[in-house]
Amino acid sequence: MLWLFLSVCHYAFNNVLWKLFLKGEQPLHIISRRAIFTVAFAFGAAWVTQVNLIDFILHPNSIYVFIASLFGVLGLVLMVTFLKSGSLVQMAFYSLLGTGIAACYTYLFREESLTTKAILGSALMSIGYLVFCFNDRHKAQKEKAVFKQHLLLIGMTLSFSVSLLIQWESLKIFPPLAIICTQESTVLITTSLLAIFFNPAENSRNSESQSTLKMALMAVVVFAGIFAGTIGLKTADPFLASVAGFAVPVLTVIFGRIVFRDRMDVLHWASLVLMIAGGVCLI
């Protein structure tokens, strides 16, 4: 659990950095620039620890790691696109929703015993999410941009959840650093190619708008979170990892309130409490 806790702290801080550094940047551009550093860190760590990447690549099941990485890239692009105009508070609620997806996987496909506590927890999380959606319904109906934000967040949640579950299964076979190298390489290659084809002008114009130091800082923080989280997954099922991860959106809400003055009304707080209580019941 210590590794998962460390991962939680780094991911929450990373969310704040995304929001801080996104101003004036195209999502694909900033992701690809940061990935240059995370790829270097990942392969450097693999070399120091003597992870055999050749054996990993030649293994027939390594394709599943690549598939998980593609889902991870999709989730990251959707998340960063959302953060251009959305708030950390909104994103936090959908991050909490990912706990419910992991719970469904655990109880439906891993043949875990379905307890009354688990049912209560799932119900509380569902009610909390519905309260959140109910609170935003008028705004979403009137403003197309708000409705689009919800779609981005739904896609982000599903993509990250699929990536998490496939990675957890893959950790039974492969070393964590091999998975991290694949993930970060996929992020770099995919977002760089997409940036070239979809917004080459913006990519060129903004190429110097963010300092190397900022990108390096983001890379250090996220690599530490990825590494700690991957190590934690080796000793915990995805459900436990996701439940531990409900601290990420909670911390994100706190950071959003402090750093960006994100607004939360009574129903927002009520839905947050319900979803946290549901997460606690699911432990």
mmCIF file of C-alpha atoms in Angstrom:
data_model
loop_
_atom_site.group_PDB
_atom_site.id
_atom_site.type_symbol
_atom_site.label_atom_id
_atom_site.label_comp_id
_atom_site.label_asym_id
_atom_site.label_seq_id
_atom_site.Cartn_x
_atom_site.Cartn_y
_atom_site.Cartn_z
ATOM 1 C CA MET A 1 0.000 0.000 0.000
ATOM 2 C CA LEU A 2 2.959 2.363 0.570
ATOM 3 C CA TRP A 3 3.786 2.339 -3.141
ATOM 4 C CA LEU A 4 0.171 3.066 -4.007
ATOM 5 C CA PHE A 5 0.074 5.938 -1.511
ATOM 6 C CA LEU A 6 3.216 7.467 -3.036
ATOM 7 C CA SER A 7 1.680 7.078 -6.474
ATOM 8 C CA VAL A 8 -1.488 8.836 -5.307
ATOM 9 C CA CYS A 9 0.445 11.879 -4.087
ATOM 10 C CA HIS A 10 2.461 12.194 -7.292
ATOM 11 C CA TYR A 11 -0.574 11.811 -9.564
ATOM 12 C CA ALA A 12 -2.537 14.478 -7.666
ATOM 13 C CA PHE A 13 0.381 16.902 -7.915
ATOM 14 C CA ASN A 14 0.768 16.015 -11.596
ATOM 15 C CA ASN A 15 -2.859 17.009 -12.236
ATOM 16 C CA VAL A 16 -2.113 20.455 -10.852
ATOM 17 C CA LEU A 17 0.974 20.782 -13.062
ATOM 18 C CA TRP A 18 -1.047 19.847 -16.165
ATOM 19 C CA LYS A 19 -3.532 22.619 -15.440
ATOM 20 C CA LEU A 20 -0.774 25.138 -14.674
ATOM 21 C CA PHE A 21 1.320 24.471 -17.768
ATOM 22 C CA LEU A 22 -1.460 23.944 -20.342
ATOM 23 C CA LYS A 23 -2.067 27.655 -20.925
ATOM 24 C CA GLY A 24 -1.069 28.534 -24.476
ATOM 25 C CA GLU A 25 -0.160 24.942 -25.341
ATOM 26 C CA GLN A 26 -1.753 22.359 -27.625
ATOM 27 C CA PRO A 27 -2.521 19.110 -25.706
ATOM 28 C CA LEU A 28 -0.677 16.844 -28.147
ATOM 29 C CA HIS A 29 2.371 19.087 -28.101
ATOM 30 C CA ILE A 30 2.778 19.306 -24.345
ATOM 31 C CA ILE A 31 2.175 15.555 -23.907
ATOM 32 C CA SER A 32 4.799 14.631 -26.501
ATOM 33 C CA ARG A 33 7.363 17.056 -25.071
ATOM 34 C CA ARG A 34 6.935 15.679 -21.585
ATOM 35 C CA ALA A 35 7.087 12.108 -22.912
ATOM 36 C CA ILE A 36 10.623 12.730 -24.208
ATOM 37 C CA PHE A 37 11.780 12.934 -20.596
ATOM 38 C CA THR A 38 9.657 10.048 -19.273
ATOM 39 C CA VAL A 39 10.958 7.775 -22.045
ATOM 40 C CA ALA A 40 14.533 8.690 -21.128
ATOM 41 C CA PHE A 41 13.842 8.024 -17.437
ATOM 42 C CA ALA A 42 12.131 4.692 -18.171
ATOM 43 C CA PHE A 43 14.839 3.281 -20.426
ATOM 44 C CA GLY A 44 17.544 4.601 -18.116
ATOM 45 C CA ALA A 45 15.966 2.811 -15.157
ATOM 46 C CA ALA A 46 15.530 -0.368 -17.227
ATOM 47 C CA TRP A 47 19.216 -0.262 -18.202
ATOM 48 C CA VAL A 48 20.410 0.293 -14.617
ATOM 49 C CA THR A 49 18.250 -2.552 -13.288
ATOM 50 C CA GLN A 50 19.156 -4.798 -16.257
ATOM 51 C CA VAL A 51 15.610 -5.463 -17.410
ATOM 52 C CA ASN A 52 15.713 -7.642 -20.548
ATOM 53 C CA LEU A 53 13.579 -5.637 -22.970
ATOM 54 C CA ILE A 54 14.405 -7.928 -25.906
ATOM 55 C CA ASP A 55 12.793 -10.926 -24.187
ATOM 56 C CA PHE A 56 9.819 -8.735 -23.326
ATOM 57 C CA ILE A 57 9.350 -7.590 -26.937
ATOM 58 C CA LEU A 58 9.615 -11.154 -28.276
ATOM 59 C CA HIS A 59 7.060 -12.494 -25.790
ATOM 60 C CA PRO A 60 3.708 -13.116 -27.546
ATOM 61 C CA ASN A 61 1.734 -11.515 -24.705
ATOM 62 C CA SER A 62 3.608 -8.210 -24.965
ATOM 63 C CA ILE A 63 0.977 -7.113 -27.498
ATOM 64 C CA TYR A 64 -1.472 -6.721 -24.622
ATOM 65 C CA VAL A 65 0.865 -4.238 -22.935
ATOM 66 C CA PHE A 66 0.908 -2.238 -26.159
ATOM 67 C CA ILE A 67 -2.900 -2.305 -26.308
ATOM 68 C CA ALA A 68 -3.076 -1.098 -22.691
ATOM 69 C CA SER A 69 -0.635 1.686 -23.579
ATOM 70 C CA LEU A 70 -2.841 2.821 -26.469
ATOM 71 C CA PHE A 71 -5.813 3.066 -24.124
ATOM 72 C CA GLY A 72 -3.594 5.000 -21.722
ATOM 73 C CA VAL A 73 -2.601 7.445 -24.481
ATOM 74 C CA LEU A 74 -6.248 7.957 -25.416
ATOM 75 C CA GLY A 75 -7.184 8.635 -21.793
ATOM 76 C CA LEU A 76 -4.297 11.082 -21.393
ATOM 77 C CA VAL A 77 -5.161 13.031 -24.546
ATOM 78 C CA LEU A 78 -8.817 13.263 -23.498
ATOM 79 C CA MET A 79 -7.812 14.367 -19.990
ATOM 80 C CA VAL A 80 -5.430 17.089 -21.150
ATOM 81 C CA THR A 81 -7.918 18.287 -23.775
ATOM 82 C CA PHE A 82 -10.534 18.598 -21.059
ATOM 83 C CA LEU A 83 -8.205 20.478 -18.708
ATOM 84 C CA LYS A 84 -7.709 23.216 -21.316
ATOM 85 C CA SER A 85 -11.110 24.597 -20.309
ATOM 86 C CA GLY A 86 -12.418 22.320 -17.542
ATOM 87 C CA SER A 87 -11.738 22.278 -13.827
ATOM 88 C CA LEU A 88 -9.839 19.848 -11.631
ATOM 89 C CA VAL A 89 -12.982 19.412 -9.528
ATOM 90 C CA GLN A 90 -14.985 18.072 -12.492
ATOM 91 C CA MET A 91 -12.196 15.693 -13.428
ATOM 92 C CA ALA A 92 -11.975 14.435 -9.854
ATOM 93 C CA PHE A 93 -15.550 13.141 -9.885
ATOM 94 C CA TYR A 94 -14.915 11.050 -12.966
ATOM 95 C CA SER A 95 -11.698 9.725 -11.487
ATOM 96 C CA LEU A 96 -13.758 8.491 -8.550
ATOM 97 C CA LEU A 97 -16.114 6.815 -11.008
ATOM 98 C CA GLY A 98 -13.206 4.670 -12.187
ATOM 99 C CA THR A 99 -13.300 2.920 -8.818
ATOM 100 C CA GLY A 100 -16.728 1.554 -9.659
ATOM 101 C CA ILE A 101 -15.478 0.173 -12.970
ATOM 102 C CA ALA A 102 -12.618 -1.647 -11.220
ATOM 103 C CA ALA A 103 -15.112 -2.984 -8.672
ATOM 104 C CA CYS A 104 -17.328 -4.422 -11.419
ATOM 105 C CA TYR A 105 -14.318 -6.148 -12.950
ATOM 106 C CA THR A 106 -13.244 -7.608 -9.609
ATOM 107 C CA TYR A 107 -16.617 -8.956 -8.589
ATOM 108 C CA LEU A 108 -17.921 -10.030 -11.987
ATOM 109 C CA PHE A 109 -14.810 -11.450 -13.625
ATOM 110 C CA ARG A 110 -12.444 -12.328 -10.778
ATOM 111 C CA GLU A 111 -15.079 -14.379 -8.940
ATOM 112 C CA GLU A 112 -14.805 -12.436 -5.703
ATOM 113 C CA SER A 113 -17.609 -12.861 -3.163
ATOM 114 C CA LEU A 114 -20.249 -10.172 -3.508
ATOM 115 C CA THR A 115 -20.886 -8.818 -0.003
ATOM 116 C CA THR A 116 -23.531 -6.471 1.366
ATOM 117 C CA LYS A 117 -20.793 -3.938 2.054
ATOM 118 C CA ALA A 118 -19.662 -4.078 -1.568
ATOM 119 C CA ILE A 119 -23.220 -3.569 -2.805
ATOM 120 C CA LEU A 120 -23.665 -0.620 -0.442
ATOM 121 C CA GLY A 121 -20.388 0.905 -1.580
ATOM 122 C CA SER A 122 -21.304 0.559 -5.254
ATOM 123 C CA ALA A 123 -24.732 2.066 -4.585
ATOM 124 C CA LEU A 124 -23.267 5.052 -2.722
ATOM 125 C CA MET A 125 -20.767 5.741 -5.487
ATOM 126 C CA SER A 126 -23.489 5.485 -8.130
ATOM 127 C CA ILE A 127 -25.799 7.813 -6.201
ATOM 128 C CA GLY A 128 -22.953 10.286 -5.676
ATOM 129 C CA TYR A 129 -22.180 10.350 -9.402
ATOM 130 C CA LEU A 130 -25.871 10.777 -10.271
ATOM 131 C CA VAL A 131 -26.113 13.703 -7.831
ATOM 132 C CA PHE A 132 -23.091 15.270 -9.540
ATOM 133 C CA CYS A 133 -24.691 14.838 -12.993
ATOM 134 C CA PHE A 134 -28.055 16.123 -11.713
ATOM 135 C CA ASN A 135 -26.337 19.233 -10.367
ATOM 136 C CA ASP A 136 -24.767 19.942 -13.775
ATOM 137 C CA ARG A 137 -27.745 18.974 -15.944
ATOM 138 C CA HIS A 138 -29.071 22.511 -16.668
ATOM 139 C CA LYS A 139 -25.615 23.857 -17.405
ATOM 140 C CA ALA A 140 -24.880 20.958 -19.749
ATOM 141 C CA GLN A 141 -28.183 21.451 -21.573
ATOM 142 C CA LYS A 142 -27.586 25.160 -22.120
ATOM 143 C CA GLU A 143 -23.883 25.054 -22.962
ATOM 144 C CA LYS A 144 -22.640 22.615 -25.587
ATOM 145 C CA ALA A 145 -19.099 23.066 -24.297
ATOM 146 C CA VAL A 146 -20.106 21.656 -20.899
ATOM 147 C CA PHE A 147 -21.755 18.622 -22.493
ATOM 148 C CA LYS A 148 -18.590 18.047 -24.544
ATOM 149 C CA GLN A 149 -16.540 18.189 -21.339
ATOM 150 C CA HIS A 150 -18.639 15.404 -19.838
ATOM 151 C CA LEU A 151 -18.086 13.264 -22.940
ATOM 152 C CA LEU A 152 -14.330 13.859 -22.725
ATOM 153 C CA LEU A 153 -14.354 12.805 -19.071
ATOM 154 C CA ILE A 154 -16.398 9.672 -19.740
ATOM 155 C CA GLY A 155 -13.952 8.659 -22.463
ATOM 156 C CA MET A 156 -11.013 9.425 -20.171
ATOM 157 C CA THR A 157 -12.437 7.307 -17.354
ATOM 158 C CA LEU A 158 -13.168 4.293 -19.555
ATOM 159 C CA SER A 159 -9.769 4.479 -21.285
ATOM 160 C CA PHE A 160 -7.781 4.720 -18.060
ATOM 161 C CA SER A 161 -9.814 1.917 -16.489
ATOM 162 C CA VAL A 162 -9.214 -0.476 -19.398
ATOM 163 C CA SER A 163 -5.509 0.394 -19.384
ATOM 164 C CA LEU A 164 -5.273 -0.229 -15.628
ATOM 165 C CA LEU A 165 -6.944 -3.639 -15.819
ATOM 166 C CA ILE A 166 -4.831 -4.890 -18.723
ATOM 167 C CA GLN A 167 -1.658 -3.653 -17.030
ATOM 168 C CA TRP A 168 -2.572 -5.473 -13.822
ATOM 169 C CA GLU A 169 -2.958 -8.736 -15.725
ATOM 170 C CA SER A 170 0.326 -8.091 -17.568
ATOM 171 C CA LEU A 171 2.240 -7.522 -14.323
ATOM 172 C CA LYS A 172 1.801 -11.222 -13.571
ATOM 173 C CA ILE A 173 4.143 -11.933 -16.497
ATOM 174 C CA PHE A 174 6.342 -8.890 -17.136
ATOM 175 C CA PRO A 175 8.575 -6.636 -14.993
ATOM 176 C CA PRO A 176 7.119 -3.185 -14.205
ATOM 177 C CA LEU A 177 9.832 -1.243 -16.037
ATOM 178 C CA ALA A 178 9.213 -3.165 -19.271
ATOM 179 C CA ILE A 179 5.569 -2.084 -19.109
ATOM 180 C CA ILE A 180 6.515 1.510 -18.283
ATOM 181 C CA CYS A 181 8.981 1.665 -21.195
ATOM 182 C CA THR A 182 6.265 0.442 -23.561
ATOM 183 C CA GLN A 183 3.702 2.851 -22.169
ATOM 184 C CA GLU A 184 5.881 5.955 -22.357
ATOM 185 C CA SER A 185 7.272 5.070 -25.792
ATOM 186 C CA THR A 186 3.718 4.647 -27.055
ATOM 187 C CA VAL A 187 2.774 8.039 -25.610
ATOM 188 C CA LEU A 188 5.732 9.755 -27.283
ATOM 189 C CA ILE A 189 5.351 8.128 -30.707
ATOM 190 C CA THR A 190 1.559 8.377 -30.880
ATOM 191 C CA THR A 191 1.202 11.993 -29.744
ATOM 192 C CA SER A 192 4.160 13.155 -31.870
ATOM 193 C CA LEU A 193 2.626 11.634 -35.011
ATOM 194 C CA LEU A 194 -0.817 13.019 -34.213
ATOM 195 C CA ALA A 195 0.656 16.482 -33.606
ATOM 196 C CA ILE A 196 2.409 16.405 -36.978
ATOM 197 C CA PHE A 197 -0.757 15.422 -38.865
ATOM 198 C CA PHE A 198 -3.410 17.408 -36.979
ATOM 199 C CA ASN A 199 -1.827 20.650 -35.767
ATOM 200 C CA PRO A 200 1.641 21.158 -37.265
ATOM 201 C CA ALA A 201 1.298 24.957 -37.307
ATOM 202 C CA GLU A 202 0.382 25.188 -33.632
ATOM 203 C CA ASN A 203 3.096 22.713 -32.762
ATOM 204 C CA SER A 204 5.738 24.849 -34.466
ATOM 205 C CA ARG A 205 4.462 28.139 -33.125
ATOM 206 C CA ASN A 206 4.421 26.982 -29.522
ATOM 207 C CA SER A 207 7.615 24.936 -29.637
ATOM 208 C CA GLU A 208 9.464 27.294 -27.291
ATOM 209 C CA SER A 209 6.541 28.469 -25.171
ATOM 210 C CA GLN A 210 7.199 26.062 -22.324
ATOM 211 C CA SER A 211 10.599 25.799 -20.722
ATOM 212 C CA THR A 212 12.578 22.593 -20.662
ATOM 213 C CA LEU A 213 12.646 22.849 -16.877
ATOM 214 C CA LYS A 214 8.843 22.723 -16.652
ATOM 215 C CA MET A 215 8.631 19.683 -18.896
ATOM 216 C CA ALA A 216 11.370 17.965 -16.917
ATOM 217 C CA LEU A 217 9.545 18.703 -13.647
ATOM 218 C CA MET A 218 6.329 17.188 -14.988
ATOM 219 C CA ALA A 219 8.232 14.158 -16.234
ATOM 220 C CA VAL A 220 9.902 13.543 -12.871
ATOM 221 C CA VAL A 221 6.585 13.779 -11.021
ATOM 222 C CA VAL A 222 4.600 11.558 -13.381
ATOM 223 C CA PHE A 223 7.392 8.995 -13.758
ATOM 224 C CA ALA A 224 7.577 8.698 -9.976
ATOM 225 C CA GLY A 225 3.791 8.214 -9.887
ATOM 226 C CA ILE A 226 3.812 5.638 -12.695
ATOM 227 C CA PHE A 227 6.708 3.705 -11.183
ATOM 228 C CA ALA A 228 5.227 3.653 -7.660
ATOM 229 C CA GLY A 229 1.784 2.747 -9.010
ATOM 230 C CA THR A 230 3.112 -0.076 -11.179
ATOM 231 C CA ILE A 231 5.088 -1.539 -8.281
ATOM 232 C CA GLY A 232 1.990 -1.239 -6.098
ATOM 233 C CA LEU A 233 -0.116 -3.112 -8.654
ATOM 234 C CA LYS A 234 2.164 -6.123 -8.341
ATOM 235 C CA THR A 235 1.038 -6.626 -4.747
ATOM 236 C CA ALA A 236 -2.543 -5.424 -5.049
ATOM 237 C CA ASP A 237 -5.468 -6.245 -7.308
ATOM 238 C CA PRO A 238 -6.828 -3.468 -9.555
ATOM 239 C CA PHE A 239 -9.798 -2.995 -7.262
ATOM 240 C CA LEU A 240 -7.604 -2.252 -4.243
ATOM 241 C CA ALA A 241 -5.370 -0.038 -6.377
ATOM 242 C CA SER A 242 -8.380 1.868 -7.647
ATOM 243 C CA VAL A 243 -9.834 2.231 -4.149
ATOM 244 C CA ALA A 244 -6.473 3.516 -2.914
ATOM 245 C CA GLY A 245 -6.551 5.796 -5.921
ATOM 246 C CA PHE A 246 -9.758 7.493 -4.804
ATOM 247 C CA ALA A 247 -7.410 9.645 -2.741
ATOM 248 C CA VAL A 248 -6.121 11.113 -6.040
ATOM 249 C CA PRO A 249 -9.392 12.886 -6.923
ATOM 250 C CA VAL A 250 -9.885 13.915 -3.302
ATOM 251 C CA LEU A 251 -6.444 15.536 -3.262
ATOM 252 C CA THR A 252 -7.136 16.949 -6.717
ATOM 253 C CA VAL A 253 -10.304 18.619 -5.427
ATOM 254 C CA ILE A 254 -8.351 20.126 -2.527
ATOM 255 C CA PHE A 255 -5.581 21.366 -4.840
ATOM 256 C CA GLY A 256 -8.142 22.735 -7.295
ATOM 257 C CA ARG A 257 -9.835 24.701 -4.536
ATOM 258 C CA ILE A 258 -6.545 26.068 -3.193
ATOM 259 C CA VAL A 259 -4.608 26.764 -6.386
ATOM 260 C CA PHE A 260 -7.325 27.553 -8.950
ATOM 261 C CA ARG A 261 -10.240 28.584 -6.704
ATOM 262 C CA ASP A 262 -12.490 25.995 -8.365
ATOM 263 C CA ARG A 263 -16.108 26.452 -7.332
ATOM 264 C CA MET A 264 -18.023 23.757 -5.420
ATOM 265 C CA ASP A 265 -21.626 24.151 -4.257
ATOM 266 C CA VAL A 266 -23.564 22.106 -1.694
ATOM 267 C CA LEU A 267 -24.539 19.340 -4.121
ATOM 268 C CA HIS A 268 -20.942 18.999 -5.281
ATOM 269 C CA TRP A 269 -19.822 18.432 -1.704
ATOM 270 C CA ALA A 270 -22.719 16.019 -1.092
ATOM 271 C CA SER A 271 -21.848 13.944 -4.167
ATOM 272 C CA LEU A 272 -18.166 13.932 -3.211
ATOM 273 C CA VAL A 273 -18.950 12.675 0.286
ATOM 274 C CA LEU A 274 -21.236 9.946 -1.084
ATOM 275 C CA MET A 275 -18.611 8.727 -3.546
ATOM 276 C CA ILE A 276 -15.849 8.739 -0.937
ATOM 277 C CA ALA A 277 -18.097 6.838 1.486
ATOM 278 C CA GLY A 278 -18.792 4.327 -1.272
ATOM 279 C CA GLY A 279 -15.078 3.912 -1.885
ATOM 280 C CA VAL A 280 -14.455 3.283 1.808
ATOM 281 C CA CYS A 281 -17.176 0.607 1.866
ATOM 282 C CA LEU A 282 -15.564 -1.093 -1.117
ATOM 283 C CA ILE A 283 -12.210 -1.518 0.616
#
